[in-house]
XYZ file of C-alpha atoms in Angstrom:
686
model
C -0.045 0.009 -0.056
C 1.352 3.435 -0.887
C 2.572 5.605 1.942
C 0.194 8.402 1.160
C -2.816 6.007 1.226
C -1.507 4.560 4.730
C -1.290 8.183 5.958
C -4.962 8.843 4.893
C -6.146 5.847 6.620
C -4.471 6.719 9.799
C -5.573 10.256 9.696
C -9.371 9.331 9.125
C -9.092 6.491 11.517
C -7.596 8.919 14.081
C -10.351 11.406 13.620
C -13.224 8.670 13.828
C -11.721 7.195 16.845
C -11.422 10.380 18.743
C -14.809 11.551 17.814
C -16.251 8.144 18.807
C -14.587 7.931 22.249
C -15.882 11.376 23.310
C -13.291 11.675 25.838
C -9.600 12.607 26.096
C -7.412 9.545 25.396
C -3.613 8.972 25.886
C -1.068 8.424 23.126
C -0.804 4.790 24.353
C -4.488 4.118 23.685
C -4.108 5.849 20.257
C -0.975 3.525 19.340
C -3.061 0.429 20.510
C -6.477 1.044 18.979
C -5.953 3.253 15.749
C -5.560 1.674 12.381
C -2.063 2.085 11.036
C -0.149 3.041 14.366
C -0.288 -0.487 16.162
C 2.515 -1.950 14.223
C 5.050 0.898 14.998
C 7.608 0.978 17.721
C 7.490 3.996 20.051
C 10.029 6.262 18.104
C 8.192 5.533 14.793
C 4.808 6.327 16.450
C 5.967 9.608 17.924
C 7.188 10.763 14.641
C 4.079 9.708 12.616
C 1.664 10.913 15.235
C 3.292 14.352 15.360
C 3.369 14.526 11.687
C -0.298 13.553 11.288
C -1.375 16.054 13.900
C 0.518 18.755 12.141
C -0.927 17.979 8.902
C -4.570 17.875 10.324
C -3.925 21.127 11.909
C -2.931 22.605 8.593
C -6.241 21.354 7.220
C -8.088 23.217 9.918
C -8.767 20.235 12.128
C -7.248 21.059 15.625
C -6.760 18.413 18.199
C -7.027 19.397 21.860
C -3.944 18.489 23.917
C -4.235 18.257 27.741
C -0.796 18.362 29.381
C -0.354 16.842 32.961
C 0.847 18.968 35.727
C 4.173 17.287 35.758
C 4.786 17.874 32.033
C 5.294 14.169 30.919
C 4.668 13.956 27.359
C 3.657 10.384 27.305
C 0.632 11.235 29.661
C -0.717 13.843 27.351
C -4.384 13.496 26.669
C -5.794 14.105 23.206
C -9.450 14.766 22.033
C -11.094 16.406 19.108
C -13.991 18.704 19.659
C -16.938 18.202 17.260
C -16.652 21.883 16.270
C -13.106 21.353 15.372
C -14.138 18.893 12.669
C -17.647 19.566 11.705
C -18.768 22.725 9.709
C -21.376 24.974 11.411
C -24.623 24.637 9.751
C -25.252 27.563 7.385
C -28.904 28.675 6.989
C -29.004 29.650 3.387
C -32.144 31.078 1.933
C -33.632 29.640 -1.237
C -32.197 32.638 -3.235
C -28.669 32.130 -1.781
C -28.702 28.514 -2.400
C -29.908 28.934 -6.021
C -27.108 31.499 -6.622
C -24.366 29.170 -5.260
C -25.933 26.295 -7.439
C -25.737 28.442 -10.572
C -22.406 29.727 -9.720
C -20.925 26.140 -9.882
C -22.746 25.362 -13.201
C -21.516 28.579 -14.560
C -17.722 28.080 -13.498
C -17.561 24.377 -13.884
C -14.712 23.645 -16.271
C -14.035 27.428 -16.599
C -12.268 27.854 -13.173
C -8.811 26.647 -12.069
C -10.201 25.773 -8.743
C -13.450 24.066 -10.104
C -12.942 20.707 -8.354
C -12.484 22.092 -4.812
C -15.358 24.369 -5.485
C -17.496 21.288 -6.298
C -16.590 19.510 -3.020
C -16.941 22.712 -0.969
C -20.634 23.168 -2.339
C -21.338 19.549 -1.343
C -20.362 20.444 2.146
C -21.957 23.620 2.662
C -25.385 22.836 1.049
C -25.572 19.661 3.189
C -29.072 18.270 3.440
C -30.294 20.659 0.615
C -30.713 20.001 -3.093
C -27.465 19.093 -4.795
C -25.567 21.959 -6.310
C -24.439 19.749 -8.980
C -28.075 19.504 -10.372
C -28.773 23.053 -10.818
C -30.397 24.214 -14.079
C -28.392 26.437 -16.362
C -30.596 29.482 -16.452
C -28.633 31.274 -19.291
C -28.919 34.755 -17.696
C -25.071 35.165 -17.357
C -22.189 33.943 -19.421
C -18.368 34.169 -18.986
C -16.265 35.044 -21.923
C -13.076 35.579 -19.837
C -12.581 33.087 -17.037
C -10.313 32.097 -14.190
C -9.038 29.067 -16.011
C -5.211 28.258 -15.571
C -4.521 28.503 -19.399
C -2.588 25.354 -20.559
C -1.012 22.279 -19.054
C 2.344 23.732 -17.910
C 0.670 26.652 -16.384
C -1.931 24.362 -14.625
C 0.935 22.214 -13.105
C 2.842 25.352 -11.761
C -0.497 26.812 -10.344
C -1.150 23.552 -8.480
C 2.510 23.262 -7.162
C 2.388 26.847 -5.960
C -1.104 26.472 -4.385
C 0.333 23.459 -2.381
C 3.505 25.451 -1.460
C 1.565 28.248 -0.026
C -0.614 25.759 1.989
C 2.467 24.074 3.433
C 4.592 27.022 3.847
C 7.358 25.612 1.428
C 10.017 27.785 -0.227
C 10.040 27.182 -4.122
C 12.456 27.690 -6.832
C 11.886 28.348 -10.626
C 13.280 30.053 -13.541
C 11.622 33.485 -14.201
C 11.456 35.687 -17.439
C 11.623 39.315 -16.349
C 9.928 41.195 -19.091
C 11.411 44.695 -18.297
C 15.070 43.376 -18.532
C 14.492 40.615 -21.047
C 16.397 37.894 -18.991
C 15.535 34.632 -17.494
C 16.952 34.218 -13.998
C 16.690 31.696 -11.018
C 14.331 32.709 -8.324
C 13.946 31.493 -4.894
C 10.590 32.664 -3.226
C 8.585 32.194 0.012
C 5.114 32.003 -1.616
C 2.538 34.119 0.374
C -0.406 34.633 -1.820
C -1.934 34.104 -5.257
C -3.660 36.925 -7.026
C -6.114 36.584 -10.012
C -6.369 39.867 -11.941
C -7.030 40.919 -15.503
C -7.205 37.312 -16.609
C -3.964 36.233 -15.163
C -2.689 34.512 -12.006
C 0.240 36.255 -10.070
C 2.263 34.975 -7.200
C 3.031 37.331 -4.211
C 5.864 36.328 -2.103
C 9.369 37.097 -0.672
C 12.125 36.946 -3.216
C 15.270 35.590 -1.444
C 17.398 37.362 -4.189
C 15.863 40.713 -3.382
C 14.872 40.138 0.385
C 11.567 41.895 -0.424
C 7.945 41.208 -1.524
C 7.789 40.610 -5.392
C 4.982 39.880 -7.765
C 5.542 37.038 -10.417
C 3.241 36.362 -13.295
C 2.739 32.775 -13.443
C 2.726 32.681 -17.204
C 6.293 33.983 -17.188
C 7.632 31.232 -14.922
C 9.584 28.721 -17.223
C 10.181 25.156 -16.502
C 9.174 23.328 -13.231
C 8.328 24.837 -9.785
C 10.346 22.780 -7.279
C 10.552 22.857 -3.420
C 13.853 24.333 -2.179
C 14.119 21.884 0.613
C 12.886 18.669 2.077
C 11.656 20.267 5.331
C 8.162 19.957 6.350
C 7.864 23.887 6.543
C 10.429 26.529 5.439
C 8.932 29.721 6.517
C 6.035 31.535 8.342
C 4.192 34.272 6.563
C 4.465 37.603 8.289
C 1.715 38.613 10.242
C 1.550 42.090 8.755
C 1.332 40.830 5.141
C -1.766 42.338 3.603
C -2.499 40.822 0.062
C -5.315 43.438 -0.429
C -2.658 46.151 -0.969
C -1.761 44.435 -4.206
C -5.217 43.609 -5.347
C -6.009 47.255 -5.075
C -3.327 48.733 -7.325
C -3.706 50.276 -10.772
C -1.411 49.116 -13.619
C 0.826 52.266 -13.177
C 1.055 51.507 -9.406
C 2.842 47.987 -9.476
C 6.342 48.536 -8.003
C 7.707 51.152 -5.648
C 6.058 54.701 -5.949
C 8.335 57.243 -7.731
C 6.011 60.289 -7.575
C 2.489 61.634 -7.239
C 0.749 62.748 -10.427
C -1.850 65.396 -11.067
C -4.129 64.786 -14.026
C -6.851 67.002 -15.434
C -10.074 65.078 -16.402
C -12.592 66.655 -18.690
C -16.174 66.911 -17.133
C -17.380 64.758 -19.996
C -15.724 61.494 -18.574
C -15.079 62.832 -15.072
C -17.908 60.333 -13.650
C -16.271 57.484 -15.408
C -12.774 58.137 -14.159
C -14.219 58.666 -10.641
C -16.235 55.598 -10.619
C -13.800 53.183 -12.029
C -10.271 54.770 -11.046
C -11.038 56.889 -8.002
C -9.921 54.290 -5.609
C -6.344 54.626 -6.941
C -6.004 58.121 -5.783
C -8.138 61.074 -5.110
C -10.564 63.098 -7.241
C -11.276 66.730 -6.471
C -13.277 69.378 -8.376
C -11.281 71.827 -10.673
C -10.683 75.232 -9.224
C -12.563 76.950 -12.119
C -16.088 75.658 -11.025
C -16.646 73.592 -13.999
C -17.514 69.897 -14.140
C -13.926 68.979 -14.786
C -11.914 67.255 -12.248
C -8.395 66.944 -10.982
C -7.233 63.232 -10.410
C -4.214 62.787 -7.950
C -2.549 59.399 -8.024
C 0.740 57.794 -6.968
C 2.822 56.072 -9.751
C 5.456 53.569 -10.108
C 5.668 53.378 -13.764
C 5.924 56.537 -15.982
C 5.039 54.779 -19.094
C 1.929 52.857 -17.677
C 0.462 56.099 -16.236
C 1.233 57.966 -19.679
C -0.398 55.143 -21.506
C -3.638 55.341 -19.443
C -3.753 59.157 -19.829
C -3.094 59.058 -23.656
C -5.805 56.486 -23.986
C -8.504 59.119 -22.928
C -7.139 61.468 -25.609
C -8.047 65.134 -25.188
C -10.169 64.362 -22.225
C -6.967 63.974 -20.002
C -3.966 66.101 -19.392
C -0.915 65.520 -17.148
C -0.532 68.660 -14.936
C 2.488 67.503 -12.815
C 4.966 66.771 -11.837
C 7.270 68.512 -14.458
C 9.361 65.430 -15.288
C 6.148 63.507 -16.014
C 4.756 66.325 -18.248
C 7.872 66.461 -20.185
C 7.855 62.440 -20.544
C 4.312 62.517 -21.960
C 5.101 65.486 -24.260
C 8.143 63.514 -25.604
C 5.923 60.432 -26.263
C 3.244 62.451 -27.952
C 6.020 64.082 -30.192
C 7.019 60.688 -30.978
C 3.609 59.582 -32.042
C 3.331 62.490 -34.151
C 6.811 61.734 -35.990
C 5.784 58.095 -36.525
C 2.565 59.060 -38.332
C 3.938 62.026 -40.348
C 4.844 60.771 -43.863
C 5.853 57.275 -44.674
C 6.820 54.842 -41.869
C 10.150 53.212 -42.702
C 10.484 49.695 -41.293
C 13.424 47.535 -40.755
C 13.935 44.454 -43.104
C 11.873 41.380 -42.090
C 13.233 38.324 -40.485
C 12.272 35.089 -42.084
C 9.877 33.158 -39.928
C 11.252 29.926 -38.103
C 9.994 26.750 -39.267
C 7.334 25.187 -37.014
C 7.099 28.361 -34.883
C 3.293 28.591 -35.174
C 2.778 24.914 -34.150
C 5.115 25.372 -31.207
C 3.180 28.400 -29.904
C -0.078 26.464 -30.280
C 1.212 23.455 -28.511
C 1.463 25.289 -25.183
C -2.380 25.902 -25.210
C -4.853 23.386 -24.024
C -8.689 23.098 -23.494
C -10.218 25.716 -21.362
C -11.694 22.762 -19.516
C -8.390 21.596 -18.070
C -8.521 21.608 -14.368
C -5.461 23.251 -12.520
C -6.165 22.605 -8.775
C -7.276 19.245 -7.451
C -8.403 19.173 -3.771
C -6.425 17.133 -1.239
C -7.587 13.606 -1.446
C -8.389 13.887 2.204
C -11.292 16.138 1.382
C -12.614 13.946 -1.362
C -12.573 10.958 1.058
C -14.579 12.759 3.697
C -17.065 13.961 1.141
C -17.345 10.450 -0.403
C -17.725 8.879 3.063
C -20.738 11.236 3.731
C -22.236 10.250 0.341
C -21.901 6.555 1.104
C -23.107 6.663 4.727
C -26.184 8.682 3.636
C -27.018 5.987 0.951
C -26.390 3.212 3.538
C -28.777 4.632 6.033
C -31.486 5.235 3.519
C -30.710 1.654 2.140
C -30.311 2.910 -1.453
C -28.112 1.689 -4.181
C -25.859 4.221 -5.790
C -25.019 4.156 -9.483
C -21.109 3.998 -9.604
C -20.905 6.293 -12.828
C -23.025 8.870 -11.103
C -20.712 9.057 -8.073
C -17.759 9.401 -10.377
C -19.481 12.351 -12.159
C -20.452 14.010 -8.931
C -16.883 13.877 -7.589
C -15.175 14.343 -11.055
C -12.926 11.295 -10.477
C -11.988 8.342 -12.734
C -13.328 4.732 -12.246
C -9.895 3.608 -10.876
C -9.719 6.755 -8.392
C -13.274 5.893 -7.069
C -12.491 2.292 -6.623
C -9.343 3.100 -4.750
C -11.168 5.764 -2.574
C -13.853 3.193 -1.648
C -11.029 0.586 -0.854
C -9.536 3.201 1.593
C -12.822 4.018 3.276
C -13.528 0.313 3.810
C -10.674 -0.035 6.207
C -11.110 3.160 8.144
C -12.349 2.349 11.638
C -12.920 4.035 15.180
C -11.235 1.169 17.146
C -12.277 -2.330 18.440
C -12.755 -3.653 15.015
C -15.605 -1.287 14.310
C -15.432 0.033 10.882
C -16.966 3.279 9.685
C -18.589 1.759 6.549
C -18.360 -1.049 4.026
C -19.263 -0.529 0.524
C -19.260 -3.106 -2.323
C -19.111 -2.236 -6.141
C -21.479 -4.758 -7.691
C -21.027 -6.155 -11.100
C -24.197 -4.319 -12.304
C -22.422 -0.940 -11.659
C -24.190 -0.175 -8.586
C -22.616 0.574 -5.170
C -24.104 -1.423 -2.210
C -23.537 0.087 1.180
C -23.930 -2.210 4.154
C -26.919 -0.899 6.180
C -25.391 -1.630 9.569
C -24.789 1.212 12.295
C -22.206 3.710 11.333
C -20.025 6.145 13.111
C -21.744 9.480 13.328
C -18.395 11.271 12.510
C -19.142 11.579 8.745
C -22.973 12.086 8.827
C -22.325 15.831 9.159
C -20.255 18.049 6.874
C -16.546 18.450 7.721
C -14.874 21.639 7.917
C -13.605 23.147 4.514
C -10.031 22.647 3.754
C -8.237 25.821 2.954
C -8.248 25.094 -0.781
C -12.098 24.472 -0.801
C -12.638 27.495 1.217
C -10.606 29.652 -1.171
C -12.309 28.171 -4.139
C -15.689 28.918 -2.821
C -15.060 32.472 -1.913
C -12.917 33.147 -4.971
C -15.833 31.803 -7.249
C -18.216 34.216 -5.585
C -15.770 37.112 -6.024
C -15.203 36.294 -9.534
C -18.862 36.560 -10.406
C -19.498 39.518 -7.950
C -22.724 41.389 -8.373
C -23.410 40.217 -11.884
C -25.791 37.326 -11.211
C -29.422 37.973 -11.764
C -31.776 36.807 -9.079
C -28.614 36.387 -7.100
C -27.683 36.679 -3.434
C -23.961 35.902 -3.654
C -22.991 38.829 -1.276
C -25.181 37.698 1.656
C -24.112 34.007 0.956
C -20.484 34.998 1.127
C -21.012 36.782 4.553
C -22.500 33.571 5.942
C -19.839 31.404 4.526
C -17.103 33.653 6.123
C -18.849 33.726 9.394
C -19.132 30.043 9.489
C -15.450 29.552 8.709
C -14.363 32.155 11.098
C -11.977 33.864 8.607
C -12.161 35.191 5.191
C -10.350 32.692 2.788
C -9.222 35.562 0.578
C -6.819 36.556 3.316
C -5.287 32.973 3.383
C -3.697 32.362 -0.038
C -5.928 33.441 -2.953
C -7.524 36.764 -3.879
C -9.569 37.639 -6.802
C -9.246 41.365 -7.762
C -12.180 43.160 -9.186
C -12.448 43.440 -12.959
C -12.490 46.539 -15.166
C -13.996 49.367 -13.127
C -16.305 49.380 -10.170
C -19.608 48.685 -11.973
C -21.323 46.894 -9.090
C -24.095 49.581 -8.626
C -24.875 49.383 -12.230
C -24.763 45.694 -12.330
C -27.281 45.402 -9.565
C -29.735 47.563 -11.488
C -29.290 45.583 -14.655
C -29.585 42.285 -12.928
C -32.898 43.478 -11.350
C -34.269 44.290 -14.762
C -32.993 41.022 -16.352
C -34.640 38.936 -13.467
C -37.974 40.663 -13.759
C -38.021 41.041 -17.581
C -38.474 44.868 -17.297
C -37.358 47.517 -19.794
C -34.201 49.160 -18.923
C -33.233 52.782 -19.753
C -29.604 53.444 -20.168
C -27.523 56.776 -20.496
C -24.620 55.331 -22.462
C -21.226 56.852 -23.278
C -20.159 55.900 -26.735
C -16.312 56.349 -26.413
C -15.706 55.774 -30.106
C -17.690 58.750 -31.055
C -17.366 60.710 -27.791
C -21.133 60.949 -27.452
C -23.925 60.209 -24.947
C -27.052 58.251 -26.105
C -30.154 57.197 -24.187
C -31.444 53.755 -25.069
C -34.343 51.701 -23.834
C -33.667 48.079 -24.280
C -34.905 44.670 -23.249
C -32.072 43.097 -21.038
C -31.410 39.504 -21.384
C -28.163 38.512 -19.919
C -24.739 39.655 -18.399
C -21.688 38.505 -20.294
C -18.039 39.357 -19.491
C -15.302 39.641 -22.060
C -11.817 40.818 -22.506
C -12.690 44.393 -21.812
C -15.187 44.092 -18.909
C -18.771 43.294 -18.424
C -21.567 43.809 -20.887
C -25.415 43.621 -20.730
C -26.825 41.696 -23.830
C -29.973 43.309 -25.010
C -32.526 43.573 -27.633
C -32.812 47.124 -28.875
C -36.411 47.502 -30.202
C -35.618 50.842 -31.793
C -32.940 49.121 -34.036
C -34.519 45.747 -34.054
C -31.324 44.023 -33.143
C -29.392 42.590 -30.335
C -26.936 45.076 -28.856
C -24.086 44.710 -26.139
C -23.488 47.709 -23.814
C -20.280 47.866 -21.613
C -21.312 48.404 -18.100
C -18.420 50.733 -17.355
C -19.701 53.097 -20.025
C -23.266 53.187 -18.586
C -23.504 56.475 -16.906
C -26.844 55.728 -15.363
C -29.273 52.765 -15.536
C -33.089 52.791 -14.447
C -35.544 49.912 -14.391
C -38.805 50.950 -15.951
C -42.178 49.890 -14.843
C -43.046 48.403 -18.286
C -42.289 44.642 -18.617
C -41.392 42.834 -21.761
C -42.035 39.412 -23.093
C -38.606 37.669 -23.781
C -38.209 36.873 -27.393
C -37.617 33.240 -27.964
C -35.524 34.004 -31.166
C -33.103 36.027 -29.108
C -30.021 34.319 -27.569
C -27.767 37.209 -26.646
C -25.174 34.812 -24.862
C -24.869 32.696 -27.955
C -21.659 34.183 -29.151
C -19.850 34.181 -25.733
C -17.323 31.766 -27.228
C -16.421 34.341 -29.941
C -15.766 38.112 -29.558
C -15.807 38.125 -25.633
C -12.777 35.816 -25.673
C -11.016 36.823 -28.859
C -11.925 40.572 -29.164
C -12.709 40.023 -32.914
C -16.227 41.285 -33.380
C -18.313 40.499 -36.572
C -17.117 42.638 -39.477
C -13.694 43.301 -37.932
C -10.957 44.594 -40.086
C -7.339 43.975 -39.473
C -4.643 46.573 -38.912
C -1.034 46.139 -39.139
C 0.661 47.854 -36.337
C 4.511 48.329 -35.850
C 5.640 47.947 -32.218
C 8.936 49.129 -31.097
C 11.836 46.851 -30.137
C 11.560 48.072 -26.497
C 7.846 46.958 -26.314
C 8.049 43.854 -28.663
C 8.326 41.403 -25.904
C 5.043 42.327 -24.488
C 3.344 42.314 -27.920
C 4.543 38.824 -28.456
C 2.911 37.880 -25.297
C -0.493 39.600 -26.051
C -0.885 40.143 -29.658
C -0.792 38.098 -33.001
C 2.747 38.807 -34.423
C 2.630 39.016 -38.291
C 6.297 39.803 -38.923
C 9.548 40.066 -37.003
C 11.916 42.772 -38.021
C 15.616 42.975 -38.105
C 16.029 45.665 -35.399
C 13.986 43.700 -32.799
C 10.592 45.452 -33.473
C 7.550 43.597 -34.791
C 4.410 44.204 -36.828
C 1.349 42.859 -35.106
C -2.235 42.170 -36.445
C -4.766 43.985 -34.626
C -8.519 43.214 -35.294
C -10.911 46.184 -35.067
C -14.270 47.242 -36.151
C -14.238 51.023 -35.229
C -11.236 53.268 -36.235
C -11.646 55.271 -32.982
C -11.027 52.132 -30.837
C -7.911 51.370 -32.960
C -6.655 54.906 -32.399
C -6.984 54.620 -28.546
C -5.095 51.286 -28.710
C -2.150 52.951 -30.471
C -2.211 55.992 -28.337
C -2.081 53.699 -25.301
C 1.240 52.318 -26.373
C 2.598 55.864 -25.537
C 4.930 56.333 -28.590
C 5.962 52.716 -29.063
C 3.453 51.776 -31.658
C 2.424 53.133 -35.187
C -0.164 52.059 -37.759
C 1.394 50.553 -40.689
C -1.847 49.922 -42.721
C -4.618 50.882 -43.597
C -3.861 54.355 -44.564
C -7.109 55.910 -43.200
C -6.150 54.462 -39.651
C -2.703 56.174 -39.767
C -4.405 59.418 -40.800
C -6.888 58.986 -37.766
C -4.077 58.599 -35.403
C -2.266 61.602 -36.852
C -5.341 63.757 -36.436
C -5.825 62.418 -32.786
C -2.291 63.325 -31.931
C -2.819 66.736 -33.387
C -5.600 67.260 -31.028
C -3.406 66.270 -28.020
C -0.519 68.656 -28.776
C -1.990 71.777 -27.544
C -3.264 70.029 -24.352
C 0.174 68.703 -23.797
C 2.094 71.966 -24.382
């Protein structure tokens, strides 16, 4: 029998024994009565028992140790309080339960933590309808998800998750984009952050002796443990991951200054709502609707890129060195679009390069994180015991599907549970897999230790709350916020502070999302005041809202616009106001607004998109290779990328946001549009 299997049998038997005894017991009694310890000598027992206690404690299962007055270790008494193993009952409302059920259906296969999420929902919805059988209501669709993104990245994520859980120092090779080098890194991993479609590791870099942020997609090769020790470090008590999740792109790194930026009154509401938390917004001194945005920055280029994307609606006021930097970048943009753009000679494409690039991708349904087998066994035990008490047969295939395990894994798990006992030859259960594909559980009396939900393991708790945070307030008929509060109260701590945090997406559109969700749920018309950034215009629309969809640039409400007799998608961060009207509408059976969620929300290529060829400087080519489709490598290290676009104004903003490191090669009208936009910027900069 494998050592890991022996350990699981010992640990489960120890729990069952302590819960069944309902009294403090000595180490000698444990060694004599608990499966797996009896054949050990004293030294081996002491080592194994200490290691098992430590591992159970790391899983949130705390044994109570009563020390005798004279301090003799051999006379210590051990017990396990029910509240240290069982999860407190959570009184979910029907709305909260429905929201949790739908969250699982929505994220299943789209979430790196999908499997621990599945087990967590089994536990917290104990005695209620199974969350695995929730119907797909179709009122929300995810275009951009929290999947790991490929086999290699999945393996790294799983290894890092385990290292955080076990306080293990890790080593890996890391590609530093800014310096274009690959270097060895030794890191104490503290926390994972999911932001902007990417996973990041927060931890102490031994090379820098400081907290650093590592993007998982830039880790190369395997992640390895630095030592064979059980634990290597203890996370500092004052480490606060929220400080990293609450940063703008220009704030990653050590602050180098504080910028003042004038924002025109036309978009001041948008900047204040979506970026105000990254600094302070105050009225302009001239009494107009303009605003002054003050924000700390670590990256001059990133701040310049953000301001330039806003075009003539933003202007850097200070400090002087930042003003000069932005002016130089605008001048560079002007020069790149004046006259004919001269490019370096093209470099012949390497044979097989495209195939190699695609080999690193995989199905979006690849699971990255698998829960500890301990959690799976506890959940399986509860399923089998419930069937035995009801004298029901369980379809073997159905249990495999419910737990997302293979036939071989389920057979092995049942074999393990069949030897778990609580002393005196009294086994917790006996299950037999019949030839007809049914599981028959012996209807004899069972230990009560597994007939109630066990505490969530750290990875299960993190998966559960991360899933709620990923969906946020975008679930019609949802009650995820209140469900989250109840879950955190039952756990006694917020799992987001214990190893994984999901940063909010583009902008803070929660208030708008709640209004839109209410209209979707009640099938009522929705009036929107909408800012069309491409045309710099406000429009008022009255639409039939059908679904919320997220994509590469944020959340959208998918609607049918009666005035235009067509389906339209409106980005929530561009909705200035939203109002649910009294008038209801009858949903049109022919409208399926979420049908294209696999298309433009994931790819960014909308119907009737054209393709622009855009030159990227050698300094920024590395980033473009990571984010864009490279059409041509050039001899000076620069590249030409292909950029799908529908509206020229959108393409102009994308080029402006490259802050002087990009220029349109073709089509000619797009080059002219950028030149005109730069001309409008020049007076404001000067």
